[in-house]
Amino acid sequence: MKPLKEKISITIDSDLLEKLRAEAESDDRSLSQYINLILKEHIKNLKEK
């Protein structure tokens, strides 16, 4: 079963948002998918430390 998803609202610096959008597009992902991916990787890296 897929994990449940929740909608949230956040504020991101415009320069960071531009970079995230560009990276998501180059990875052929939506912005939301890309942010989820990098957050999951970050949490995984924190647990490995």
mmCIF file with all atom_site columns, N, CA and C in Angstrom, residues 10-35:
data_model
loop_
_atom_site.group_PDB
_atom_site.id
_atom_site.type_symbol
_atom_site.label_atom_id
_atom_site.label_alt_id
_atom_site.label_comp_id
_atom_site.label_asym_id
_atom_site.label_entity_id
_atom_site.label_seq_id
_atom_site.pdbx_PDB_ins_code
_atom_site.Cartn_x
_atom_site.Cartn_y
_atom_site.Cartn_z
_atom_site.occupancy
_atom_site.B_iso_or_equiv
_atom_site.pdbx_formal_charge
_atom_site.auth_seq_id
_atom_site.auth_comp_id
_atom_site.auth_asym_id
_atom_site.auth_atom_id
_atom_site.pdbx_PDB_model_num
ATOM 1  N N  . ILE A 1 10 ? 4.367  25.695 2.690   1.00 0.00 ? 10 ILE A N  1
ATOM 2  C CA . ILE A 1 10 ? 5.646  26.164 3.223   1.00 0.00 ? 10 ILE A CA 1
ATOM 3  C C  . ILE A 1 10 ? 6.090  27.396 2.441   1.00 0.00 ? 10 ILE A C  1
ATOM 4  N N  . THR A 1 11 ? 7.016  28.123 3.026   1.00 0.00 ? 11 THR A N  1
ATOM 5  C CA . THR A 1 11 ? 7.599  29.280 2.362   1.00 0.00 ? 11 THR A CA 1
ATOM 6  C C  . THR A 1 11 ? 9.058  28.957 2.073   1.00 0.00 ? 11 THR A C  1
ATOM 7  N N  . ILE A 1 12 ? 9.447  29.143 0.799   1.00 0.00 ? 12 ILE A N  1
ATOM 8  C CA . ILE A 1 12 ? 10.808 28.832 0.358   1.00 0.00 ? 12 ILE A CA 1
ATOM 9  C C  . ILE A 1 12 ? 11.383 30.069 -0.318  1.00 0.00 ? 12 ILE A C  1
ATOM 10 N N  . ASP A 1 13 ? 12.643 30.355 -0.048  1.00 0.00 ? 13 ASP A N  1
ATOM 11 C CA . ASP A 1 13 ? 13.310 31.465 -0.717  1.00 0.00 ? 13 ASP A CA 1
ATOM 12 C C  . ASP A 1 13 ? 13.203 31.289 -2.231  1.00 0.00 ? 13 ASP A C  1
ATOM 13 N N  . SER A 1 14 ? 12.954 32.381 -2.944  1.00 0.00 ? 14 SER A N  1
ATOM 14 C CA . SER A 1 14 ? 12.718 32.289 -4.387  1.00 0.00 ? 14 SER A CA 1
ATOM 15 C C  . SER A 1 14 ? 13.927 31.742 -5.148  1.00 0.00 ? 14 SER A C  1
ATOM 16 N N  . ASP A 1 15 ? 15.145 32.066 -4.715  1.00 0.00 ? 15 ASP A N  1
ATOM 17 C CA . ASP A 1 15 ? 16.324 31.538 -5.409  1.00 0.00 ? 15 ASP A CA 1
ATOM 18 C C  . ASP A 1 15 ? 16.436 30.030 -5.226  1.00 0.00 ? 15 ASP A C  1
ATOM 19 N N  . LEU A 1 16 ? 16.090 29.534 -4.035  1.00 0.00 ? 16 LEU A N  1
ATOM 20 C CA . LEU A 1 16 ? 16.103 28.096 -3.781  1.00 0.00 ? 16 LEU A CA 1
ATOM 21 C C  . LEU A 1 16 ? 15.010 27.401 -4.594  1.00 0.00 ? 16 LEU A C  1
ATOM 22 N N  . LEU A 1 17 ? 13.844 28.001 -4.657  1.00 0.00 ? 17 LEU A N  1
ATOM 23 C CA . LEU A 1 17 ? 12.737 27.425 -5.417  1.00 0.00 ? 17 LEU A CA 1
ATOM 24 C C  . LEU A 1 17 ? 13.098 27.296 -6.894  1.00 0.00 ? 17 LEU A C  1
ATOM 25 N N  . GLU A 1 18 ? 13.757 28.293 -7.444  1.00 0.00 ? 18 GLU A N  1
ATOM 26 C CA . GLU A 1 18 ? 14.202 28.225 -8.846  1.00 0.00 ? 18 GLU A CA 1
ATOM 27 C C  . GLU A 1 18 ? 15.116 27.031 -9.060  1.00 0.00 ? 18 GLU A C  1
ATOM 28 N N  . LYS A 1 19 ? 16.068 26.850 -8.153  1.00 0.00 ? 19 LYS A N  1
ATOM 29 C CA . LYS A 1 19 ? 17.015 25.739 -8.269  1.00 0.00 ? 19 LYS A CA 1
ATOM 30 C C  . LYS A 1 19 ? 16.302 24.397 -8.120  1.00 0.00 ? 19 LYS A C  1
ATOM 31 N N  . LEU A 1 20 ? 15.371 24.305 -7.166  1.00 0.00 ? 20 LEU A N  1
ATOM 32 C CA . LEU A 1 20 ? 14.621 23.059 -6.973  1.00 0.00 ? 20 LEU A CA 1
ATOM 33 C C  . LEU A 1 20 ? 13.801 22.719 -8.209  1.00 0.00 ? 20 LEU A C  1
ATOM 34 N N  . ARG A 1 21 ? 13.145 23.718 -8.790  1.00 0.00 ? 21 ARG A N  1
ATOM 35 C CA . ARG A 1 21 ? 12.349 23.477 -10.001 1.00 0.00 ? 21 ARG A CA 1
ATOM 36 C C  . ARG A 1 21 ? 13.227 22.994 -11.149 1.00 0.00 ? 21 ARG A C  1
ATOM 37 N N  . ALA A 1 22 ? 14.389 23.616 -11.310 1.00 0.00 ? 22 ALA A N  1
ATOM 38 C CA . ALA A 1 22 ? 15.303 23.215 -12.380 1.00 0.00 ? 22 ALA A CA 1
ATOM 39 C C  . ALA A 1 22 ? 15.799 21.784 -12.175 1.00 0.00 ? 22 ALA A C  1
ATOM 40 N N  . GLU A 1 23 ? 16.158 21.449 -10.929 1.00 0.00 ? 23 GLU A N  1
ATOM 41 C CA . GLU A 1 23 ? 16.632 20.092 -10.634 1.00 0.00 ? 23 GLU A CA 1
ATOM 42 C C  . GLU A 1 23 ? 15.518 19.064 -10.834 1.00 0.00 ? 23 GLU A C  1
ATOM 43 N N  . ALA A 1 24 ? 14.317 19.396 -10.413 1.00 0.00 ? 24 ALA A N  1
ATOM 44 C CA . ALA A 1 24 ? 13.182 18.483 -10.591 1.00 0.00 ? 24 ALA A CA 1
ATOM 45 C C  . ALA A 1 24 ? 12.931 18.241 -12.074 1.00 0.00 ? 24 ALA A C  1
ATOM 46 N N  . GLU A 1 25 ? 12.978 19.302 -12.860 1.00 0.00 ? 25 GLU A N  1
ATOM 47 C CA . GLU A 1 25 ? 12.748 19.164 -14.296 1.00 0.00 ? 25 GLU A CA 1
ATOM 48 C C  . GLU A 1 25 ? 13.841 18.321 -14.951 1.00 0.00 ? 25 GLU A C  1
ATOM 49 N N  . SER A 1 26 ? 15.082 18.549 -14.576 1.00 0.00 ? 26 SER A N  1
ATOM 50 C CA . SER A 1 26 ? 16.178 17.779 -15.176 1.00 0.00 ? 26 SER A CA 1
ATOM 51 C C  . SER A 1 26 ? 16.120 16.311 -14.763 1.00 0.00 ? 26 SER A C  1
ATOM 52 N N  . ASP A 1 27 ? 15.479 16.026 -13.615 1.00 0.00 ? 27 ASP A N  1
ATOM 53 C CA . ASP A 1 27 ? 15.309 14.654 -13.130 1.00 0.00 ? 27 ASP A CA 1
ATOM 54 C C  . ASP A 1 27 ? 13.977 14.059 -13.596 1.00 0.00 ? 27 ASP A C  1
ATOM 55 N N  . ASP A 1 28 ? 13.251 14.813 -14.423 1.00 0.00 ? 28 ASP A N  1
ATOM 56 C CA . ASP A 1 28 ? 11.947 14.394 -14.957 1.00 0.00 ? 28 ASP A CA 1
ATOM 57 C C  . ASP A 1 28 ? 10.969 14.023 -13.836 1.00 0.00 ? 28 ASP A C  1
ATOM 58 N N  . ARG A 1 29 ? 10.904 14.892 -12.825 1.00 0.00 ? 29 ARG A N  1
ATOM 59 C CA . ARG A 1 29 ? 9.996  14.700 -11.694 1.00 0.00 ? 29 ARG A CA 1
ATOM 60 C C  . ARG A 1 29 ? 9.215  15.982 -11.452 1.00 0.00 ? 29 ARG A C  1
ATOM 61 N N  . SER A 1 30 ? 8.098  15.834 -10.765 1.00 0.00 ? 30 SER A N  1
ATOM 62 C CA . SER A 1 30 ? 7.379  17.031 -10.329 1.00 0.00 ? 30 SER A CA 1
ATOM 63 C C  . SER A 1 30 ? 8.171  17.659 -9.183  1.00 0.00 ? 30 SER A C  1
ATOM 64 N N  . LEU A 1 31 ? 7.896  18.911 -8.921  1.00 0.00 ? 31 LEU A N  1
ATOM 65 C CA . LEU A 1 31 ? 8.568  19.588 -7.810  1.00 0.00 ? 31 LEU A CA 1
ATOM 66 C C  . LEU A 1 31 ? 8.287  18.857 -6.501  1.00 0.00 ? 31 LEU A C  1
ATOM 67 N N  . SER A 1 32 ? 7.050  18.468 -6.296  1.00 0.00 ? 32 SER A N  1
ATOM 68 C CA . SER A 1 32 ? 6.665  17.760 -5.074  1.00 0.00 ? 32 SER A CA 1
ATOM 69 C C  . SER A 1 32 ? 7.418  16.430 -4.943  1.00 0.00 ? 32 SER A C  1
ATOM 70 N N  . GLN A 1 33 ? 7.481  15.673 -6.019  1.00 0.00 ? 33 GLN A N  1
ATOM 71 C CA . GLN A 1 33 ? 8.209  14.401 -5.985  1.00 0.00 ? 33 GLN A CA 1
ATOM 72 C C  . GLN A 1 33 ? 9.679  14.627 -5.678  1.00 0.00 ? 33 GLN A C  1
ATOM 73 N N  . TYR A 1 34 ? 10.256 15.655 -6.275  1.00 0.00 ? 34 TYR A N  1
ATOM 74 C CA . TYR A 1 34 ? 11.674 15.930 -6.074  1.00 0.00 ? 34 TYR A CA 1
ATOM 75 C C  . TYR A 1 34 ? 11.963 16.339 -4.632  1.00 0.00 ? 34 TYR A C  1
ATOM 76 N N  . ILE A 1 35 ? 11.123 17.193 -4.074  1.00 0.00 ? 35 ILE A N  1
ATOM 77 C CA . ILE A 1 35 ? 11.318 17.617 -2.684  1.00 0.00 ? 35 ILE A CA 1
ATOM 78 C C  . ILE A 1 35 ? 11.177 16.422 -1.748  1.00 0.00 ? 35 ILE A C  1
#
